[in-house]
Amino acid sequence: MESPIGSEIRRSPARAMRRRRRVATLAALGAADFLLGAMFQTGVVKELLDVCSARVDARAVMGSRAGYPFGVPDTPLALAFQGGLMALAVARGPRRHPAWDVALGVAAIAGGVGAIGYGAQMVRLRKVCLYCSFAVATSLAPDPSAKTAPIT
């Protein structure tokens, strides 16, 4: 038997749900990107595909000291964050309490701040990481104003 909330989340034509599904889609794309970085930073894969250029070097950016704050690889943390953002985006379906929207907005802003940090890291290193650049783009794109439908 199908869950009523699951059906609402997947099928609701409400404008608020369509907007929040876009946020969830961007979070899923960011998570896929962070998964590749996490596999590199944890040693699951030894190399990442990169463009042959002196300025493009994912290994230099992800392997830098900044990529391991407090000795912890940053991409698994970012991967968990993207999963949380995705869940917040669709939580409780189309009619939910406005507090969920506040939480989503705060999370989207926090993701943007983190993305700016990734960008600053690349500027400081004078290297570009294509994976990190994609992550920055997906983290800056969510619309934190994806509002809820009225509670009825």
Short mmCIF file of N, CA, C and O in Angstrom, two decimals, residues 4-137:
data_model
loop_
_atom_site.label_atom_id
_atom_site.label_comp_id
_atom_site.label_asym_id
_atom_site.label_seq_id
_atom_site.Cartn_x
_atom_site.Cartn_y
_atom_site.Cartn_z
N PRO A 4 0.36 7.84 1.78
CA PRO A 4 -0.28 9.06 1.30
C PRO A 4 0.70 10.23 1.18
O PRO A 4 0.66 10.98 0.21
N ILE A 5 1.61 10.37 2.14
CA ILE A 5 2.56 11.48 2.08
C ILE A 5 3.53 11.28 0.93
O ILE A 5 3.89 12.22 0.23
N GLY A 6 3.94 10.03 0.70
CA GLY A 6 4.84 9.75 -0.43
C GLY A 6 4.19 10.10 -1.75
O GLY A 6 4.81 10.67 -2.65
N SER A 7 2.93 9.77 -1.87
CA SER A 7 2.19 10.09 -3.09
C SER A 7 2.09 11.60 -3.27
O SER A 7 2.27 12.12 -4.37
N GLU A 8 1.79 12.33 -2.17
CA GLU A 8 1.70 13.79 -2.26
C GLU A 8 3.05 14.40 -2.67
O GLU A 8 3.09 15.31 -3.49
N ILE A 9 4.12 13.91 -2.06
CA ILE A 9 5.44 14.45 -2.38
C ILE A 9 5.77 14.23 -3.85
O ILE A 9 6.25 15.13 -4.53
N ARG A 10 5.50 13.05 -4.36
CA ARG A 10 5.86 12.72 -5.74
C ARG A 10 4.92 13.31 -6.78
O ARG A 10 5.34 13.64 -7.88
N ARG A 11 3.65 13.45 -6.45
CA ARG A 11 2.66 13.77 -7.48
C ARG A 11 2.01 15.14 -7.36
O ARG A 11 1.29 15.55 -8.26
N SER A 12 2.23 15.83 -6.27
CA SER A 12 1.54 17.10 -6.08
C SER A 12 1.89 18.10 -7.18
O SER A 12 3.06 18.35 -7.45
N PRO A 13 0.86 18.69 -7.81
CA PRO A 13 1.12 19.71 -8.83
C PRO A 13 1.30 21.10 -8.23
O PRO A 13 1.52 22.07 -8.96
N ALA A 14 1.24 21.22 -6.90
CA ALA A 14 1.34 22.52 -6.24
C ALA A 14 2.65 23.21 -6.62
O ALA A 14 3.71 22.57 -6.70
N ARG A 15 2.54 24.49 -6.85
CA ARG A 15 3.72 25.29 -7.24
C ARG A 15 4.84 25.15 -6.20
O ARG A 15 6.01 25.02 -6.56
N ALA A 16 4.47 25.17 -4.92
CA ALA A 16 5.47 25.04 -3.86
C ALA A 16 6.22 23.72 -3.97
O ALA A 16 7.44 23.67 -3.82
N MET A 17 5.50 22.64 -4.26
CA MET A 17 6.17 21.33 -4.38
C MET A 17 7.05 21.29 -5.62
O MET A 17 8.14 20.71 -5.57
N ARG A 18 6.62 21.88 -6.71
CA ARG A 18 7.47 21.90 -7.91
C ARG A 18 8.76 22.64 -7.62
O ARG A 18 9.85 22.19 -8.01
N ARG A 19 8.68 23.76 -6.93
CA ARG A 19 9.88 24.53 -6.58
C ARG A 19 10.78 23.74 -5.63
O ARG A 19 11.99 23.72 -5.80
N ARG A 20 10.17 23.09 -4.66
CA ARG A 20 10.98 22.33 -3.70
C ARG A 20 11.57 21.09 -4.34
O ARG A 20 12.66 20.65 -3.97
N ARG A 21 10.89 20.51 -5.33
CA ARG A 21 11.48 19.38 -6.07
C ARG A 21 12.71 19.85 -6.84
O ARG A 21 13.67 19.09 -7.01
N ARG A 22 12.69 21.08 -7.34
CA ARG A 22 13.88 21.61 -8.03
C ARG A 22 15.05 21.73 -7.05
O ARG A 22 16.19 21.41 -7.39
N VAL A 23 14.77 22.19 -5.84
CA VAL A 23 15.82 22.25 -4.80
C VAL A 23 16.35 20.84 -4.54
O VAL A 23 17.56 20.62 -4.47
N ALA A 24 15.44 19.86 -4.41
CA ALA A 24 15.85 18.47 -4.16
C ALA A 24 16.67 17.93 -5.33
O ALA A 24 17.65 17.20 -5.12
N THR A 25 16.31 18.31 -6.55
CA THR A 25 17.07 17.85 -7.73
C THR A 25 18.48 18.41 -7.71
O THR A 25 19.45 17.68 -7.95
N LEU A 26 18.62 19.70 -7.40
CA LEU A 26 19.95 20.30 -7.32
C LEU A 26 20.77 19.65 -6.21
O LEU A 26 21.97 19.40 -6.37
N ALA A 27 20.13 19.36 -5.08
CA ALA A 27 20.83 18.69 -3.98
C ALA A 27 21.28 17.29 -4.40
O ALA A 27 22.39 16.86 -4.07
N ALA A 28 20.44 16.58 -5.15
CA ALA A 28 20.81 15.24 -5.62
C ALA A 28 21.99 15.31 -6.59
O ALA A 28 22.91 14.48 -6.53
N LEU A 29 21.98 16.30 -7.48
CA LEU A 29 23.10 16.46 -8.42
C LEU A 29 24.38 16.81 -7.65
O LEU A 29 25.46 16.28 -7.95
N GLY A 30 24.26 17.69 -6.66
CA GLY A 30 25.42 18.02 -5.83
C GLY A 30 25.92 16.80 -5.07
O GLY A 30 27.13 16.57 -4.97
N ALA A 31 24.99 15.99 -4.57
CA ALA A 31 25.39 14.78 -3.84
C ALA A 31 26.14 13.81 -4.75
O ALA A 31 27.14 13.21 -4.34
N ALA A 32 25.67 13.67 -5.99
CA ALA A 32 26.37 12.78 -6.93
C ALA A 32 27.79 13.27 -7.17
O ALA A 32 28.74 12.47 -7.21
N ASP A 33 27.95 14.57 -7.30
CA ASP A 33 29.27 15.16 -7.50
C ASP A 33 30.14 14.95 -6.26
O ASP A 33 31.30 14.55 -6.35
N PHE A 34 29.58 15.23 -5.09
CA PHE A 34 30.34 15.05 -3.85
C PHE A 34 30.71 13.59 -3.62
O PHE A 34 31.73 13.29 -3.01
N LEU A 35 29.89 12.67 -4.10
CA LEU A 35 30.19 11.25 -3.96
C LEU A 35 31.51 10.92 -4.66
O LEU A 35 32.35 10.20 -4.11
N LEU A 36 31.71 11.47 -5.85
CA LEU A 36 32.99 11.24 -6.56
C LEU A 36 34.15 11.79 -5.75
O LEU A 36 35.19 11.13 -5.59
N GLY A 37 33.99 13.00 -5.23
CA GLY A 37 35.05 13.59 -4.42
C GLY A 37 35.31 12.80 -3.15
O GLY A 37 36.46 12.60 -2.75
N ALA A 38 34.24 12.32 -2.53
CA ALA A 38 34.39 11.53 -1.30
C ALA A 38 35.15 10.23 -1.58
O ALA A 38 35.98 9.79 -0.78
N MET A 39 34.85 9.62 -2.72
CA MET A 39 35.55 8.38 -3.07
C MET A 39 37.04 8.64 -3.28
O MET A 39 37.87 7.82 -2.90
N PHE A 40 37.37 9.81 -3.84
CA PHE A 40 38.79 10.15 -4.02
C PHE A 40 39.44 10.47 -2.66
O PHE A 40 40.50 9.95 -2.33
N GLN A 41 38.77 11.30 -1.86
CA GLN A 41 39.37 11.73 -0.60
C GLN A 41 39.54 10.59 0.40
O GLN A 41 40.39 10.66 1.27
N THR A 42 38.74 9.55 0.27
CA THR A 42 38.85 8.42 1.20
C THR A 42 39.68 7.28 0.63
O THR A 42 39.85 6.25 1.28
N GLY A 43 40.17 7.44 -0.59
CA GLY A 43 41.05 6.44 -1.18
C GLY A 43 40.34 5.30 -1.89
O GLY A 43 40.98 4.34 -2.30
N VAL A 44 39.02 5.38 -2.05
CA VAL A 44 38.29 4.34 -2.77
C VAL A 44 38.71 4.35 -4.24
O VAL A 44 38.90 3.30 -4.84
N VAL A 45 38.87 5.54 -4.81
CA VAL A 45 39.45 5.68 -6.15
C VAL A 45 40.74 6.47 -6.02
O VAL A 45 40.86 7.34 -5.17
N LYS A 46 41.70 6.15 -6.86
CA LYS A 46 43.03 6.79 -6.75
C LYS A 46 43.16 8.05 -7.60
O LYS A 46 43.95 8.92 -7.28
N GLU A 47 42.41 8.12 -8.68
CA GLU A 47 42.50 9.27 -9.59
C GLU A 47 41.11 9.70 -10.01
O GLU A 47 40.18 8.90 -10.06
N LEU A 48 40.99 10.98 -10.34
CA LEU A 48 39.76 11.52 -10.93
C LEU A 48 40.08 12.04 -12.31
O LEU A 48 41.17 12.57 -12.55
N LEU A 49 39.15 11.88 -13.22
CA LEU A 49 39.36 12.44 -14.56
C LEU A 49 39.46 13.94 -14.45
O LEU A 49 38.72 14.59 -13.72
N ASP A 50 40.40 14.51 -15.19
CA ASP A 50 40.62 15.96 -15.15
C ASP A 50 40.97 16.46 -16.54
O ASP A 50 41.45 15.69 -17.38
N VAL A 51 40.78 17.73 -16.75
CA VAL A 51 41.18 18.38 -18.00
C VAL A 51 42.68 18.62 -17.93
O VAL A 51 43.20 19.00 -16.88
N CYS A 52 43.37 18.40 -19.02
CA CYS A 52 44.81 18.64 -19.05
C CYS A 52 45.07 20.14 -19.13
O CYS A 52 44.98 20.75 -20.19
N SER A 53 45.38 20.72 -18.00
CA SER A 53 45.65 22.15 -17.91
C SER A 53 46.45 22.41 -16.65
O SER A 53 46.27 21.71 -15.64
N ALA A 54 47.30 23.42 -16.71
CA ALA A 54 48.11 23.75 -15.54
C ALA A 54 47.25 24.26 -14.39
O ALA A 54 47.59 24.10 -13.23
N ARG A 55 46.13 24.89 -14.71
CA ARG A 55 45.26 25.48 -13.69
C ARG A 55 44.14 24.55 -13.20
O ARG A 55 43.50 24.83 -12.21
N VAL A 56 43.87 23.48 -13.91
CA VAL A 56 42.80 22.55 -13.54
C VAL A 56 43.42 21.33 -12.88
O VAL A 56 44.16 20.59 -13.52
N ASP A 57 43.14 21.15 -11.59
CA ASP A 57 43.77 20.06 -10.85
C ASP A 57 42.92 19.68 -9.64
O ASP A 57 43.07 20.24 -8.56
N ALA A 58 42.01 18.74 -9.85
CA ALA A 58 41.13 18.29 -8.77
C ALA A 58 41.93 17.69 -7.62
O ALA A 58 41.61 17.90 -6.45
N ARG A 59 42.98 16.97 -7.96
CA ARG A 59 43.80 16.32 -6.93
C ARG A 59 44.43 17.35 -5.99
O ARG A 59 44.45 17.17 -4.77
N ALA A 60 44.93 18.46 -6.55
CA ALA A 60 45.55 19.49 -5.73
C ALA A 60 44.55 20.16 -4.81
O ALA A 60 44.84 20.44 -3.64
N VAL A 61 43.34 20.40 -5.31
CA VAL A 61 42.32 21.08 -4.50
C VAL A 61 41.76 20.13 -3.45
O VAL A 61 41.75 20.45 -2.26
N MET A 62 41.32 18.95 -3.87
CA MET A 62 40.71 18.01 -2.91
C MET A 62 41.73 17.41 -1.96
O MET A 62 41.38 17.01 -0.86
N GLY A 63 42.98 17.35 -2.38
CA GLY A 63 44.01 16.78 -1.53
C GLY A 63 44.70 17.80 -0.64
O GLY A 63 45.56 17.44 0.16
N SER A 64 44.31 19.07 -0.76
CA SER A 64 44.95 20.11 0.03
C SER A 64 44.57 20.01 1.50
O SER A 64 43.62 19.31 1.87
N ARG A 65 45.29 20.73 2.32
CA ARG A 65 45.00 20.75 3.76
C ARG A 65 43.57 21.24 4.01
O ARG A 65 42.87 20.74 4.89
N ALA A 66 43.12 22.21 3.21
CA ALA A 66 41.76 22.75 3.36
C ALA A 66 40.70 21.69 3.05
O ALA A 66 39.57 21.79 3.52
N GLY A 67 41.04 20.68 2.26
CA GLY A 67 40.10 19.62 1.93
C GLY A 67 39.90 18.63 3.07
O GLY A 67 39.05 17.74 2.98
N TYR A 68 40.68 18.78 4.14
CA TYR A 68 40.59 17.89 5.29
C TYR A 68 40.52 18.70 6.60
O TYR A 68 41.40 18.62 7.44
N PRO A 69 39.45 19.51 6.76
CA PRO A 69 39.37 20.30 7.99
C PRO A 69 39.27 19.38 9.21
O PRO A 69 38.54 18.38 9.19
N PHE A 70 40.05 19.70 10.23
CA PHE A 70 40.10 18.89 11.46
C PHE A 70 40.48 17.45 11.18
O PHE A 70 40.13 16.53 11.92
N GLY A 71 41.18 17.21 10.05
CA GLY A 71 41.62 15.87 9.69
C GLY A 71 40.52 15.00 9.09
O GLY A 71 40.69 13.80 8.94
N VAL A 72 39.39 15.61 8.75
CA VAL A 72 38.24 14.88 8.20
C VAL A 72 38.05 15.30 6.74
O VAL A 72 38.02 16.49 6.45
N PRO A 73 37.92 14.35 5.80
CA PRO A 73 37.66 14.74 4.41
C PRO A 73 36.35 15.54 4.32
O PRO A 73 35.35 15.16 4.92
N ASP A 74 36.39 16.65 3.60
CA ASP A 74 35.21 17.52 3.58
C ASP A 74 34.09 17.03 2.66
O ASP A 74 32.92 17.32 2.91
N THR A 75 34.41 16.26 1.64
CA THR A 75 33.33 15.86 0.72
C THR A 75 32.34 14.87 1.31
O THR A 75 31.15 14.98 1.01
N PRO A 76 32.72 13.92 2.18
CA PRO A 76 31.68 13.10 2.80
C PRO A 76 30.74 13.93 3.67
O PRO A 76 29.53 13.66 3.73
N LEU A 77 31.27 14.98 4.31
CA LEU A 77 30.41 15.86 5.10
C LEU A 77 29.45 16.62 4.19
O LEU A 77 28.26 16.77 4.50
N ALA A 78 29.96 17.10 3.06
CA ALA A 78 29.12 17.82 2.10
C ALA A 78 28.07 16.89 1.50
O ALA A 78 26.94 17.30 1.24
N LEU A 79 28.44 15.64 1.29
CA LEU A 79 27.49 14.65 0.77
C LEU A 79 26.33 14.45 1.76
O LEU A 79 25.16 14.44 1.36
N ALA A 80 26.64 14.34 3.04
CA ALA A 80 25.60 14.21 4.06
C ALA A 80 24.73 15.47 4.10
O ALA A 80 23.50 15.38 4.23
N PHE A 81 25.36 16.63 3.97
CA PHE A 81 24.60 17.88 3.97
C PHE A 81 23.61 17.92 2.80
O PHE A 81 22.45 18.32 2.97
N GLN A 82 24.06 17.51 1.62
CA GLN A 82 23.17 17.53 0.45
C GLN A 82 21.99 16.58 0.65
O GLN A 82 20.87 16.88 0.25
N GLY A 83 22.22 15.44 1.28
CA GLY A 83 21.13 14.52 1.59
C GLY A 83 20.13 15.16 2.54
O GLY A 83 18.91 15.02 2.36
N GLY A 84 20.62 15.87 3.53
CA GLY A 84 19.74 16.57 4.46
C GLY A 84 18.95 17.67 3.78
O GLY A 84 17.75 17.86 4.04
N LEU A 85 19.59 18.40 2.87
CA LEU A 85 18.92 19.46 2.12
C LEU A 85 17.80 18.88 1.25
O LEU A 85 16.69 19.41 1.19
N MET A 86 18.09 17.75 0.63
CA MET A 86 17.10 17.09 -0.20
C MET A 86 15.89 16.68 0.64
O MET A 86 14.74 16.88 0.24
N ALA A 87 16.14 16.11 1.81
CA ALA A 87 15.04 15.70 2.69
C ALA A 87 14.24 16.91 3.18
O ALA A 87 13.01 16.88 3.20
N LEU A 88 14.93 17.98 3.56
CA LEU A 88 14.23 19.18 4.01
C LEU A 88 13.36 19.78 2.91
O LEU A 88 12.29 20.31 3.18
N ALA A 89 13.82 19.69 1.68
CA ALA A 89 13.08 20.29 0.56
C ALA A 89 11.70 19.68 0.39
O ALA A 89 10.75 20.38 0.07
N VAL A 90 11.59 18.39 0.60
CA VAL A 90 10.30 17.72 0.34
C VAL A 90 9.58 17.28 1.61
O VAL A 90 8.47 16.75 1.53
N ALA A 91 10.17 17.49 2.76
CA ALA A 91 9.58 17.04 4.02
C ALA A 91 8.15 17.53 4.20
O ALA A 91 7.86 18.69 3.92
N ARG A 92 7.29 16.64 4.59
CA ARG A 92 5.90 16.91 4.95
C ARG A 92 5.00 17.26 3.77
O ARG A 92 3.85 17.62 3.95
N GLY A 93 5.50 17.14 2.55
CA GLY A 93 4.64 17.33 1.38
C GLY A 93 4.30 18.77 1.08
O GLY A 93 4.96 19.69 1.56
N PRO A 94 3.24 18.97 0.31
CA PRO A 94 2.92 20.32 -0.17
C PRO A 94 2.37 21.26 0.90
O PRO A 94 2.54 22.46 0.81
N ARG A 95 1.71 20.74 1.92
CA ARG A 95 1.15 21.59 2.97
C ARG A 95 1.89 21.29 4.26
O ARG A 95 1.65 20.28 4.91
N ARG A 96 2.78 22.18 4.60
CA ARG A 96 3.59 21.96 5.79
C ARG A 96 3.70 23.25 6.58
O ARG A 96 3.45 24.34 6.07
N HIS A 97 4.15 23.12 7.80
CA HIS A 97 4.29 24.27 8.68
C HIS A 97 5.41 25.17 8.13
O HIS A 97 6.43 24.67 7.64
N PRO A 98 5.26 26.48 8.22
CA PRO A 98 6.29 27.40 7.71
C PRO A 98 7.67 27.21 8.34
O PRO A 98 8.68 27.59 7.74
N ALA A 99 7.74 26.60 9.51
CA ALA A 99 9.05 26.36 10.13
C ALA A 99 9.93 25.48 9.25
O ALA A 99 11.16 25.63 9.24
N TRP A 100 9.32 24.57 8.50
CA TRP A 100 10.09 23.73 7.57
C TRP A 100 10.73 24.59 6.49
O TRP A 100 11.85 24.32 6.06
N ASP A 101 10.02 25.63 6.06
CA ASP A 101 10.58 26.52 5.04
C ASP A 101 11.73 27.35 5.59
O ASP A 101 12.71 27.62 4.90
N VAL A 102 11.61 27.75 6.85
CA VAL A 102 12.70 28.48 7.50
C VAL A 102 13.93 27.58 7.56
O VAL A 102 15.04 28.00 7.23
N ALA A 103 13.73 26.33 7.97
CA ALA A 103 14.86 25.38 8.04
C ALA A 103 15.48 25.17 6.66
O ALA A 103 16.71 25.14 6.53
N LEU A 104 14.63 25.06 5.64
CA LEU A 104 15.15 24.89 4.27
C LEU A 104 15.93 26.13 3.85
O LEU A 104 17.02 26.01 3.26
N GLY A 105 15.42 27.30 4.15
CA GLY A 105 16.12 28.54 3.80
C GLY A 105 17.47 28.65 4.49
O GLY A 105 18.47 29.01 3.87
N VAL A 106 17.49 28.33 5.78
CA VAL A 106 18.76 28.37 6.53
C VAL A 106 19.75 27.37 5.94
O VAL A 106 20.94 27.68 5.76
N ALA A 107 19.27 26.17 5.62
CA ALA A 107 20.15 25.15 5.03
C ALA A 107 20.67 25.59 3.67
O ALA A 107 21.85 25.40 3.36
N ALA A 108 19.80 26.19 2.85
CA ALA A 108 20.24 26.65 1.52
C ALA A 108 21.28 27.75 1.65
O ALA A 108 22.27 27.78 0.91
N ILE A 109 21.09 28.65 2.61
CA ILE A 109 22.07 29.71 2.83
C ILE A 109 23.38 29.12 3.34
O ILE A 109 24.47 29.50 2.89
N ALA A 110 23.30 28.16 4.27
CA ALA A 110 24.52 27.50 4.77
C ALA A 110 25.25 26.81 3.63
O ALA A 110 26.49 26.85 3.55
N GLY A 111 24.50 26.17 2.72
CA GLY A 111 25.13 25.54 1.56
C GLY A 111 25.81 26.56 0.68
O GLY A 111 26.90 26.32 0.15
N GLY A 112 25.20 27.73 0.52
CA GLY A 112 25.82 28.80 -0.26
C GLY A 112 27.10 29.29 0.37
O GLY A 112 28.10 29.54 -0.32
N VAL A 113 27.09 29.42 1.69
CA VAL A 113 28.30 29.85 2.40
C VAL A 113 29.41 28.81 2.22
O VAL A 113 30.57 29.14 1.96
N GLY A 114 29.04 27.54 2.33
CA GLY A 114 30.02 26.46 2.10
C GLY A 114 30.56 26.50 0.69
O GLY A 114 31.76 26.30 0.45
N ALA A 115 29.69 26.79 -0.28
CA ALA A 115 30.11 26.86 -1.68
C ALA A 115 31.10 28.00 -1.89
O ALA A 115 32.09 27.86 -2.62
N ILE A 116 30.84 29.12 -1.24
CA ILE A 116 31.76 30.25 -1.34
C ILE A 116 33.11 29.86 -0.75
O ILE A 116 34.17 30.23 -1.27
N GLY A 117 33.08 29.07 0.32
CA GLY A 117 34.33 28.57 0.92
C GLY A 117 35.10 27.69 -0.05
O GLY A 117 36.34 27.79 -0.17
N TYR A 118 34.39 26.81 -0.79
CA TYR A 118 35.04 25.99 -1.81
C TYR A 118 35.68 26.88 -2.88
O TYR A 118 36.80 26.65 -3.32
N GLY A 119 34.93 27.89 -3.30
CA GLY A 119 35.45 28.82 -4.32
C GLY A 119 36.69 29.55 -3.82
O GLY A 119 37.67 29.70 -4.55
N ALA A 120 36.65 30.01 -2.57
CA ALA A 120 37.79 30.71 -1.99
C ALA A 120 39.01 29.80 -1.90
O ALA A 120 40.15 30.23 -2.12
N GLN A 121 38.77 28.54 -1.60
CA GLN A 121 39.87 27.57 -1.53
C GLN A 121 40.55 27.45 -2.89
O GLN A 121 41.79 27.44 -2.97
N MET A 122 39.76 27.40 -3.97
CA MET A 122 40.35 27.29 -5.31
C MET A 122 41.12 28.54 -5.67
O MET A 122 42.20 28.47 -6.27
N VAL A 123 40.60 29.72 -5.29
CA VAL A 123 41.30 30.97 -5.56
C VAL A 123 42.63 30.99 -4.81
O VAL A 123 43.67 31.33 -5.37
N ARG A 124 42.60 30.61 -3.55
CA ARG A 124 43.83 30.60 -2.74
C ARG A 124 44.88 29.65 -3.30
O ARG A 124 46.06 29.95 -3.34
N LEU A 125 44.44 28.49 -3.78
CA LEU A 125 45.36 27.50 -4.34
C LEU A 125 45.77 27.81 -5.78
O LEU A 125 46.68 27.18 -6.32
N ARG A 126 45.05 28.74 -6.40
CA ARG A 126 45.26 29.09 -7.81
C ARG A 126 45.10 27.87 -8.72
O ARG A 126 45.82 27.71 -9.71
N LYS A 127 44.17 27.02 -8.33
CA LYS A 127 43.83 25.82 -9.10
C LYS A 127 42.31 25.72 -9.18
O LYS A 127 41.59 26.15 -8.28
N VAL A 128 41.85 25.14 -10.26
CA VAL A 128 40.42 24.93 -10.44
C VAL A 128 40.15 23.43 -10.37
O VAL A 128 40.85 22.64 -10.99
N CYS A 129 39.14 23.09 -9.60
CA CYS A 129 38.66 21.70 -9.52
C CYS A 129 37.30 21.70 -10.19
O CYS A 129 36.37 22.36 -9.70
N LEU A 130 37.17 20.99 -11.31
CA LEU A 130 35.90 20.97 -12.02
C LEU A 130 34.79 20.36 -11.17
O LEU A 130 33.65 20.81 -11.20
N TYR A 131 35.13 19.36 -10.39
CA TYR A 131 34.14 18.73 -9.50
C TYR A 131 33.68 19.74 -8.45
O TYR A 131 32.48 19.85 -8.17
N CYS A 132 34.62 20.48 -7.89
CA CYS A 132 34.29 21.48 -6.88
C CYS A 132 33.48 22.62 -7.50
O CYS A 132 32.56 23.14 -6.88
N SER A 133 33.82 23.00 -8.73
CA SER A 133 33.09 24.07 -9.41
C SER A 133 31.64 23.67 -9.64
O SER A 133 30.72 24.48 -9.46
N PHE A 134 31.41 22.42 -10.03
CA PHE A 134 30.04 21.94 -10.20
C PHE A 134 29.32 21.95 -8.86
O PHE A 134 28.15 22.34 -8.77
N ALA A 135 30.01 21.54 -7.81
CA ALA A 135 29.41 21.54 -6.47
C ALA A 135 29.06 22.96 -6.04
O ALA A 135 28.00 23.19 -5.45
N VAL A 136 29.92 23.91 -6.34
CA VAL A 136 29.64 25.31 -6.02
C VAL A 136 28.38 25.75 -6.75
O VAL A 136 27.48 26.37 -6.16
N ALA A 137 28.28 25.42 -8.03
CA ALA A 137 27.11 25.83 -8.82
C ALA A 137 25.82 25.22 -8.26
O ALA A 137 24.81 25.91 -8.13
#
